[in-house]
Coordinates of N, CA and C in Angstrom, one line a residue:
M14 N -153.3 -139.7 -17.1 CA -152.2 -139.5 -17.6 C -151.6 -138.3 -18.1
T15 N -150.4 -137.4 -17.5 CA -150.3 -136.3 -17.6 C -149.3 -136.4 -19.1
P16 N -149.6 -135.6 -19.8 CA -148.5 -135.8 -21.1 C -147.5 -135.1 -20.8
D17 N -146.2 -135.7 -21.3 CA -144.5 -135.2 -21.2 C -144.5 -133.7 -21.2
L18 N -143.5 -133.2 -20.8 CA -143.5 -131.6 -21.3 C -142.6 -131.3 -22.5
P19 N -142.6 -130.8 -23.4 CA -142.4 -130.4 -24.6 C -140.9 -130.9 -24.9
Q20 N -140.1 -130.5 -23.8 CA -138.3 -130.6 -24.2 C -138.1 -132.4 -24.2
T21 N -138.8 -133.0 -23.5 CA -138.8 -134.4 -23.6 C -139.7 -135.0 -24.7
V22 N -140.0 -134.6 -25.8 CA -140.2 -135.1 -26.9 C -139.3 -135.2 -28.1
A23 N -139.3 -136.5 -28.5 CA -138.0 -136.8 -29.4 C -138.4 -137.0 -30.7
L24 N -137.8 -137.0 -32.1 CA -138.2 -137.5 -33.2 C -137.5 -138.4 -33.1
Q25 N -138.1 -139.5 -33.7 CA -138.0 -141.0 -34.1 C -138.1 -141.2 -35.7
P26 N -137.5 -142.1 -36.7 CA -137.9 -142.1 -37.9 C -139.3 -143.1 -38.0
A27 N -140.2 -142.4 -38.7 CA -141.8 -143.6 -38.9 C -141.3 -144.8 -39.2
T28 N -141.9 -145.8 -39.3 CA -141.9 -147.3 -39.5 C -143.4 -147.8 -39.3
D29 N -143.4 -148.8 -40.4 CA -144.7 -149.4 -40.5 C -145.5 -149.8 -39.3
R30 N -145.0 -149.8 -38.3 CA -145.7 -150.5 -37.1 C -146.4 -148.9 -36.4
D31 N -146.2 -147.6 -37.0 CA -146.9 -146.2 -37.0 C -147.9 -145.9 -37.3
Q32 N -148.2 -147.0 -38.5 CA -149.7 -146.8 -39.4 C -151.0 -146.4 -38.6
P33 N -151.0 -147.2 -37.3 CA -152.5 -146.9 -36.6 C -152.1 -145.5 -36.4
L34 N -151.2 -145.1 -35.9 CA -150.7 -143.9 -35.5 C -151.1 -142.6 -36.1
L35 N -150.5 -143.1 -37.7 CA -150.8 -141.9 -38.4 C -152.4 -141.8 -39.1
F36 N -152.8 -143.0 -38.9 CA -154.4 -143.3 -39.3 C -155.4 -142.7 -38.0
R37 N -154.9 -142.6 -36.5 CA -155.6 -142.0 -35.7 C -155.6 -140.4 -35.9
L38 N -154.2 -139.7 -36.2 CA -153.9 -138.5 -36.4 C -155.2 -137.9 -37.8
F39 N -154.8 -138.6 -38.8 CA -155.7 -138.1 -39.9 C -157.4 -138.1 -39.5
A40 N -157.2 -139.2 -38.5 CA -159.1 -139.5 -38.3 C -159.5 -138.2 -37.6
E41 N -158.3 -137.9 -36.6 CA -158.7 -136.9 -35.6 C -158.9 -135.4 -36.1
Q42 N -158.5 -135.4 -37.4 CA -158.4 -133.8 -38.3 C -159.7 -134.3 -39.2
R43 N -159.8 -135.4 -39.6 CA -161.2 -135.3 -40.5 C -162.8 -135.8 -40.2
T44 N -162.8 -136.7 -39.1 CA -163.8 -137.2 -38.6 C -165.4 -136.2 -38.5
R45 N -164.9 -135.0 -37.9 CA -165.9 -134.0 -37.6 C -166.5 -133.8 -39.1
M46 N -166.0 -133.5 -40.2 CA -166.1 -132.9 -41.2 C -167.5 -134.3 -41.9
F47 N -166.9 -135.5 -42.0 CA -167.8 -136.3 -42.7 C -169.1 -136.7 -41.9
V48 N -168.9 -136.5 -40.1 CA -170.0 -136.8 -39.5 C -171.1 -135.4 -40.0
A49 N -170.6 -134.4 -40.3 CA -171.3 -132.8 -40.1 C -172.0 -133.3 -41.7
A50 N -171.5 -133.9 -42.8 CA -172.0 -134.3 -44.0 C -173.0 -135.2 -43.8
G51 N -173.5 -136.0 -43.0 CA -174.2 -136.8 -42.8 C -174.1 -138.4 -42.8
L52 N -172.8 -138.4 -42.7 CA -172.4 -140.1 -43.1 C -172.7 -140.4 -41.5
D53 N -172.8 -141.9 -41.5 CA -173.2 -142.7 -40.7 C -171.7 -143.4 -40.0
E54 N -171.6 -144.0 -39.2 CA -170.3 -144.1 -38.6 C -169.1 -144.9 -39.5
Q55 N -170.1 -146.0 -40.0 CA -169.6 -147.2 -40.9 C -169.1 -146.2 -42.2
Q56 N -169.8 -145.5 -42.7 CA -169.6 -144.6 -43.8 C -168.2 -144.1 -43.5
V57 N -168.4 -143.2 -42.5 CA -167.4 -142.4 -41.8 C -165.8 -143.0 -42.2
Q58 N -165.7 -144.4 -41.3 CA -164.6 -144.9 -41.3 C -164.4 -145.6 -42.3
S59 N -165.2 -146.0 -43.4 CA -164.8 -146.3 -44.8 C -164.2 -144.8 -45.5
V60 N -164.4 -143.7 -45.5 CA -164.0 -142.8 -46.2 C -162.9 -142.2 -45.6
L61 N -162.7 -142.6 -44.2 CA -161.7 -142.2 -43.8 C -160.3 -143.2 -44.2
Q62 N -160.9 -144.4 -44.1 CA -159.5 -145.8 -44.6 C -159.3 -145.1 -46.3
S63 N -160.3 -145.0 -46.5 CA -159.9 -144.9 -48.3 C -158.9 -143.5 -48.6
Q64 N -159.6 -142.4 -47.8 CA -159.0 -141.1 -48.0 C -157.1 -141.4 -47.2
F65 N -157.2 -141.8 -46.2 CA -155.9 -142.4 -45.8 C -154.9 -142.8 -46.6
Q66 N -155.4 -143.9 -47.1 CA -154.6 -144.6 -48.2 C -154.1 -143.9 -49.2
F67 N -155.1 -143.0 -49.6 CA -154.7 -142.0 -50.8 C -153.7 -141.0 -50.5
R68 N -154.1 -140.3 -49.3 CA -153.3 -139.5 -49.1 C -151.5 -140.1 -48.9
S69 N -151.5 -141.4 -48.1 CA -150.3 -142.1 -47.9 C -149.7 -142.1 -49.3
H70 N -150.6 -142.7 -50.0 CA -150.0 -142.9 -51.4 C -149.4 -141.5 -52.0
T71 N -150.1 -140.4 -52.1 CA -150.0 -139.1 -52.8 C -148.7 -139.0 -52.1
Y72 N -148.4 -138.7 -50.7 CA -147.3 -138.6 -49.9 C -146.1 -138.9 -50.3
S73 N -146.2 -140.5 -50.7 CA -145.0 -141.0 -50.7 C -144.5 -141.1 -52.4
R74 N -145.6 -140.8 -53.3 CA -145.2 -140.9 -54.7 C -144.8 -139.0 -54.9
Q75 N -145.2 -138.0 -54.4 CA -145.1 -136.6 -54.5 C -143.6 -136.5 -53.9
H76 N -143.2 -136.7 -52.7 CA -142.2 -136.5 -51.9 C -141.4 -137.7 -51.6
P77 N -140.6 -138.6 -52.6 CA -140.0 -139.5 -52.4 C -138.7 -139.6 -51.4
S78 N -138.3 -138.1 -51.1 CA -137.4 -138.2 -50.5 C -137.6 -137.4 -49.0
A79 N -138.8 -137.8 -48.3 CA -139.4 -136.7 -47.6 C -138.6 -137.3 -46.4
E80 N -138.6 -136.6 -44.7 CA -138.0 -137.3 -44.1 C -139.5 -137.5 -43.0
D81 N -139.7 -138.6 -42.3 CA -141.1 -139.1 -41.9 C -140.6 -139.1 -40.6
R82 N -141.0 -138.4 -39.8 CA -140.6 -138.9 -38.4 C -141.9 -138.5 -37.0
I83 N -141.7 -139.4 -36.1 CA -142.7 -139.8 -35.1 C -142.2 -138.8 -33.9
L84 N -143.2 -138.1 -33.2 CA -142.9 -137.5 -32.1 C -143.3 -138.7 -31.0
V85 N -142.3 -138.8 -30.1 CA -142.3 -139.5 -29.2 C -141.9 -139.1 -27.6
T86 N -142.7 -139.0 -26.8 CA -142.6 -138.8 -25.2 C -141.8 -139.5 -24.7
A87 N -140.9 -139.3 -23.8 CA -139.9 -139.6 -22.9 C -140.4 -141.1 -22.2
S88 N -141.6 -141.4 -22.4 CA -142.4 -142.4 -21.4 C -142.3 -143.4 -22.7
G89 N -142.4 -142.8 -24.0 CA -142.1 -143.6 -24.9 C -143.4 -143.7 -25.9
E90 N -144.6 -142.8 -25.3 CA -145.5 -142.8 -26.0 C -145.3 -141.7 -27.4
R91 N -146.1 -142.5 -28.7 CA -146.4 -142.2 -29.9 C -147.7 -141.0 -29.7
I92 N -147.1 -139.7 -30.2 CA -148.0 -138.7 -29.6 C -148.2 -137.9 -31.3
G93 N -147.5 -137.8 -32.2 CA -147.6 -137.0 -33.6 C -146.4 -137.7 -34.6
R94 N -147.2 -136.6 -35.6 CA -145.7 -136.9 -37.1 C -145.4 -135.5 -37.4
V95 N -144.3 -135.3 -38.0 CA -143.7 -134.2 -38.6 C -143.1 -135.1 -40.3
L96 N -143.5 -134.4 -41.0 CA -142.9 -135.1 -42.3 C -142.5 -133.7 -43.2
I97 N -141.2 -134.1 -43.3 CA -140.9 -132.5 -44.0 C -140.1 -133.4 -45.3
D98 N -140.0 -132.6 -46.7 CA -139.4 -132.6 -47.7 C -138.5 -131.7 -47.9
W99 N -137.2 -131.8 -47.7 CA -136.0 -130.9 -47.9 C -135.3 -130.8 -49.1
S100 N -135.8 -131.5 -50.0 CA -135.4 -131.6 -51.5 C -135.6 -130.2 -52.3
G101 N -134.8 -129.8 -53.3 CA -135.3 -128.6 -54.2 C -134.6 -127.2 -53.5
G102 N -134.1 -127.4 -52.7 CA -133.7 -126.4 -51.8 C -134.7 -125.3 -50.8
V103 N -135.9 -125.7 -50.9 CA -136.6 -125.3 -49.9 C -137.3 -126.7 -49.7
G104 N -137.7 -126.3 -47.8 CA -138.1 -127.1 -46.9 C -139.8 -127.1 -47.2
R105 N -140.0 -128.3 -47.2 CA -141.8 -128.5 -47.5 C -142.4 -129.2 -46.3
L106 N -143.0 -128.4 -45.2 CA -143.7 -129.3 -43.8 C -145.1 -129.9 -44.7
I107 N -144.9 -131.2 -45.2 CA -146.0 -131.8 -46.0 C -147.0 -131.9 -44.8
D108 N -146.7 -132.6 -43.6 CA -147.8 -133.0 -42.7 C -147.1 -133.0 -41.2
F109 N -148.1 -132.3 -40.2 CA -147.3 -131.7 -39.0 C -148.7 -131.8 -38.1
A110 N -148.9 -133.2 -37.0 CA -150.1 -133.4 -36.6 C -149.5 -134.0 -35.1
I111 N -150.3 -133.4 -34.1 CA -150.0 -134.1 -32.9 C -151.4 -134.5 -32.3
L112 N -151.6 -135.5 -31.5 CA -153.0 -136.2 -31.2 C -153.6 -135.3 -30.0
G113 N -155.2 -134.9 -29.9 CA -155.7 -133.6 -29.5 C -155.4 -133.9 -28.4
S114 N -155.0 -135.0 -27.6 CA -154.9 -135.0 -25.9 C -153.6 -134.2 -25.9
H115 N -152.5 -134.2 -26.4 CA -151.2 -133.5 -26.4 C -151.3 -132.1 -27.0
Q116 N -152.2 -131.6 -27.5 CA -152.3 -130.1 -28.0 C -152.2 -129.3 -27.2
G117 N -151.9 -128.0 -27.4 CA -151.8 -127.0 -26.5 C -150.8 -127.1 -25.1
L118 N -149.9 -127.8 -25.2 CA -148.9 -128.3 -24.1 C -147.4 -127.3 -25.0
G119 N -147.1 -126.7 -25.4 CA -146.5 -126.1 -26.4 C -145.2 -127.3 -27.0
I120 N -146.0 -128.4 -27.2 CA -145.4 -129.4 -27.9 C -144.9 -129.2 -29.4
G121 N -146.1 -128.9 -30.4 CA -145.7 -128.0 -31.5 C -145.0 -127.0 -31.7
T122 N -144.9 -126.1 -30.7 CA -144.4 -124.6 -30.9 C -142.8 -125.5 -30.7
T123 N -142.4 -126.3 -30.2 CA -140.9 -127.0 -29.8 C -140.7 -127.7 -30.7
I124 N -141.6 -128.5 -31.6 CA -141.5 -129.2 -32.9 C -141.0 -128.6 -34.1
L125 N -141.9 -127.3 -34.1 CA -141.7 -126.3 -35.7 C -140.4 -125.6 -35.1
Q126 N -139.8 -124.9 -33.9 CA -138.8 -124.3 -33.8 C -137.6 -124.9 -34.4
R127 N -137.9 -126.4 -34.0 CA -136.6 -127.4 -34.5 C -136.6 -127.5 -36.1
C128 N -137.7 -127.5 -36.6 CA -138.0 -127.2 -38.2 C -137.3 -125.9 -38.7
L129 N -137.7 -125.1 -38.1 CA -137.0 -123.6 -38.3 C -135.6 -123.8 -38.1
E130 N -135.0 -124.3 -37.2 CA -133.7 -124.2 -37.2 C -133.0 -125.1 -38.2
E131 N -133.3 -126.2 -38.3 CA -133.0 -126.9 -39.4 C -132.9 -126.2 -40.9
A132 N -134.3 -125.5 -41.0 CA -134.0 -124.6 -42.2 C -132.8 -123.8 -42.4
A133 N -132.7 -122.9 -41.2 CA -132.2 -122.0 -41.1 C -130.6 -122.5 -41.6
L134 N -130.4 -123.7 -41.0 CA -129.1 -124.5 -41.1 C -128.9 -125.1 -42.6
R135 N -129.9 -124.9 -43.1 CA -130.2 -125.6 -44.8 C -129.8 -124.5 -45.4
G136 N -130.2 -123.1 -45.1 CA -130.4 -121.8 -45.7 C -131.3 -122.1 -46.6
C137 N -132.8 -122.7 -46.1 CA -133.6 -122.2 -47.1 C -134.9 -121.8 -46.2
R138 N -135.9 -121.6 -46.8 CA -137.4 -121.4 -46.4 C -138.2 -122.7 -46.0
L139 N -139.1 -122.3 -45.1 CA -140.2 -123.6 -45.1 C -141.3 -123.0 -45.3
Q140 N -141.7 -124.2 -45.9 CA -143.2 -123.5 -46.7 C -144.4 -124.5 -46.3
L141 N -145.4 -124.7 -46.3 CA -146.4 -125.3 -46.0 C -148.0 -125.3 -46.3
T142 N -149.2 -126.0 -46.0 CA -150.2 -125.5 -46.4 C -151.2 -125.9 -45.1
V143 N -152.3 -125.1 -44.6 CA -152.9 -125.1 -43.7 C -154.2 -125.0 -43.6
D144 N -155.0 -125.5 -43.4 CA -156.8 -125.5 -43.1 C -156.8 -124.1 -42.7
R145 N -157.8 -123.6 -43.2 CA -157.8 -122.1 -42.9 C -158.6 -122.2 -41.6
N146 N -158.5 -121.3 -40.5 CA -159.0 -121.3 -39.3 C -159.2 -122.2 -38.2
S147 N -157.6 -123.5 -38.9 CA -157.5 -124.3 -37.8 C -156.5 -123.7 -36.8
P148 N -156.4 -124.5 -35.5 CA -155.3 -124.1 -34.5 C -154.0 -124.0 -35.0
A149 N -153.8 -124.6 -35.9 CA -152.1 -124.8 -36.3 C -152.2 -123.4 -37.2
E150 N -153.0 -122.9 -38.0 CA -153.0 -121.6 -38.4 C -152.4 -120.5 -37.6
H151 N -153.1 -120.6 -36.4 CA -152.5 -119.5 -35.3 C -150.7 -119.9 -35.2
L152 N -150.8 -120.8 -34.9 CA -149.4 -121.5 -34.5 C -148.4 -121.2 -35.3
Y153 N -148.9 -121.2 -36.5 CA -147.5 -120.9 -37.5 C -147.6 -119.3 -37.9
A154 N -148.5 -118.5 -37.6 CA -148.5 -117.2 -37.8 C -147.8 -116.6 -36.3
R155 N -148.0 -117.2 -35.2 CA -147.4 -116.8 -34.3 C -145.9 -117.1 -34.1
M156 N -145.1 -118.3 -35.0 CA -143.8 -118.2 -35.1 C -143.2 -117.5 -36.7
G157 N -144.0 -116.7 -37.1 CA -143.5 -116.1 -38.2 C -143.8 -116.2 -39.7
F158 N -144.5 -117.3 -39.9 CA -144.9 -117.9 -41.0 C -146.0 -116.7 -41.7
T159 N -145.7 -116.4 -43.1 CA -146.5 -115.6 -43.7 C -147.7 -116.1 -44.6
V160 N -148.6 -115.3 -45.0 CA -149.1 -116.0 -46.1 C -149.2 -115.6 -47.5
K161 N -148.5 -116.7 -48.4 CA -148.2 -116.6 -49.8 C -149.1 -116.6 -50.5
D162 N -150.1 -117.5 -50.6 CA -151.2 -117.6 -51.2 C -152.6 -118.4 -50.5
E163 N -153.8 -118.3 -50.8 CA -154.8 -118.7 -50.4 C -156.2 -119.3 -51.4
T164 N -156.9 -119.9 -50.9 CA -158.0 -120.7 -51.6 C -158.9 -120.5 -50.2
P165 N -160.5 -120.5 -51.0 CA -161.3 -120.4 -49.9 C -161.1 -121.3 -48.3
L166 N -160.6 -122.2 -48.9 CA -160.1 -123.7 -47.5 C -158.8 -123.7 -47.0
Q167 N -157.8 -123.1 -47.8 CA -156.7 -123.1 -47.4 C -155.8 -122.1 -47.3
R168 N -154.6 -121.9 -46.8 CA -153.4 -121.1 -47.0 C -152.5 -121.7 -47.4
Q169 N -151.6 -121.0 -48.2 CA -150.3 -121.7 -48.4 C -149.4 -120.3 -47.7
M170 N -148.5 -121.1 -46.6 CA -147.5 -120.1 -45.9 C -146.3 -120.5 -45.7
E171 N -145.5 -119.3 -45.6 CA -143.7 -119.9 -45.8 C -142.6 -118.9 -44.7
Y172 N -142.0 -119.9 -44.2 CA -140.8 -119.2 -43.1 C -139.8 -118.8 -44.1
S173 N -139.3 -117.5 -43.8 CA -138.0 -117.4 -44.3 C -137.2 -116.5 -43.4
S174 N -136.2 -117.2 -42.9 CA -135.2 -116.3 -41.9 C -135.0 -114.9 -42.3
D175 N -134.7 -114.7 -43.6 CA -134.4 -113.4 -44.0 C -135.5 -112.5 -43.9
R176 N -136.5 -113.2 -44.4 CA -137.5 -112.2 -44.5 C -137.9 -111.6 -45.7
R177 N -137.3 -111.9 -46.4 CA -137.3 -111.3 -47.9 C -138.6 -111.8 -48.7
G178 N -138.9 -111.1 -49.6 CA -140.0 -111.6 -50.8 C -141.2 -112.5 -49.4
T179 N -141.5 -111.8 -48.3 CA -142.6 -112.3 -47.4 C -143.7 -111.3 -47.8
R180 N -145.0 -111.9 -47.4 CA -146.1 -110.9 -47.6 C -146.9 -110.9 -46.4
G181 N -147.2 -110.1 -45.7 CA -147.8 -110.3 -44.3 C -148.0 -109.1 -43.9

């Protein structure tokens, strides 16, 4: 099956029925790390479930006003998630994930551009945290995000339409 083109991806509010997709997105990002640590398949699944539940609880507790949207193709396939908190005068991109089978097709660029347009309409910056050396880091840099702070594992990045106060 050929994935839909980026312009045919819609954002729909997330519901409880999206939990399997959200877990799949989380697992796609984290499984290799746990396998590399020497965990067997059962241990990996157990750790993934535990961390997924913890992350979900943390997101809802720390960002109760966040907008949780699911990326849906024209054919109805649910392929990703964008979770943004617009409270406090700054947009915070908390989670942005697309199934691996739909990456590299321009979907991430299209959705991120929509987020940047929304930030501009709101007159605010858009901030995020990304794992270092991930493909997403390159997307964010290409789209104009600059590094504001970093640790050995992650970078905090920011997009400001006026570009004042950015490092880069």
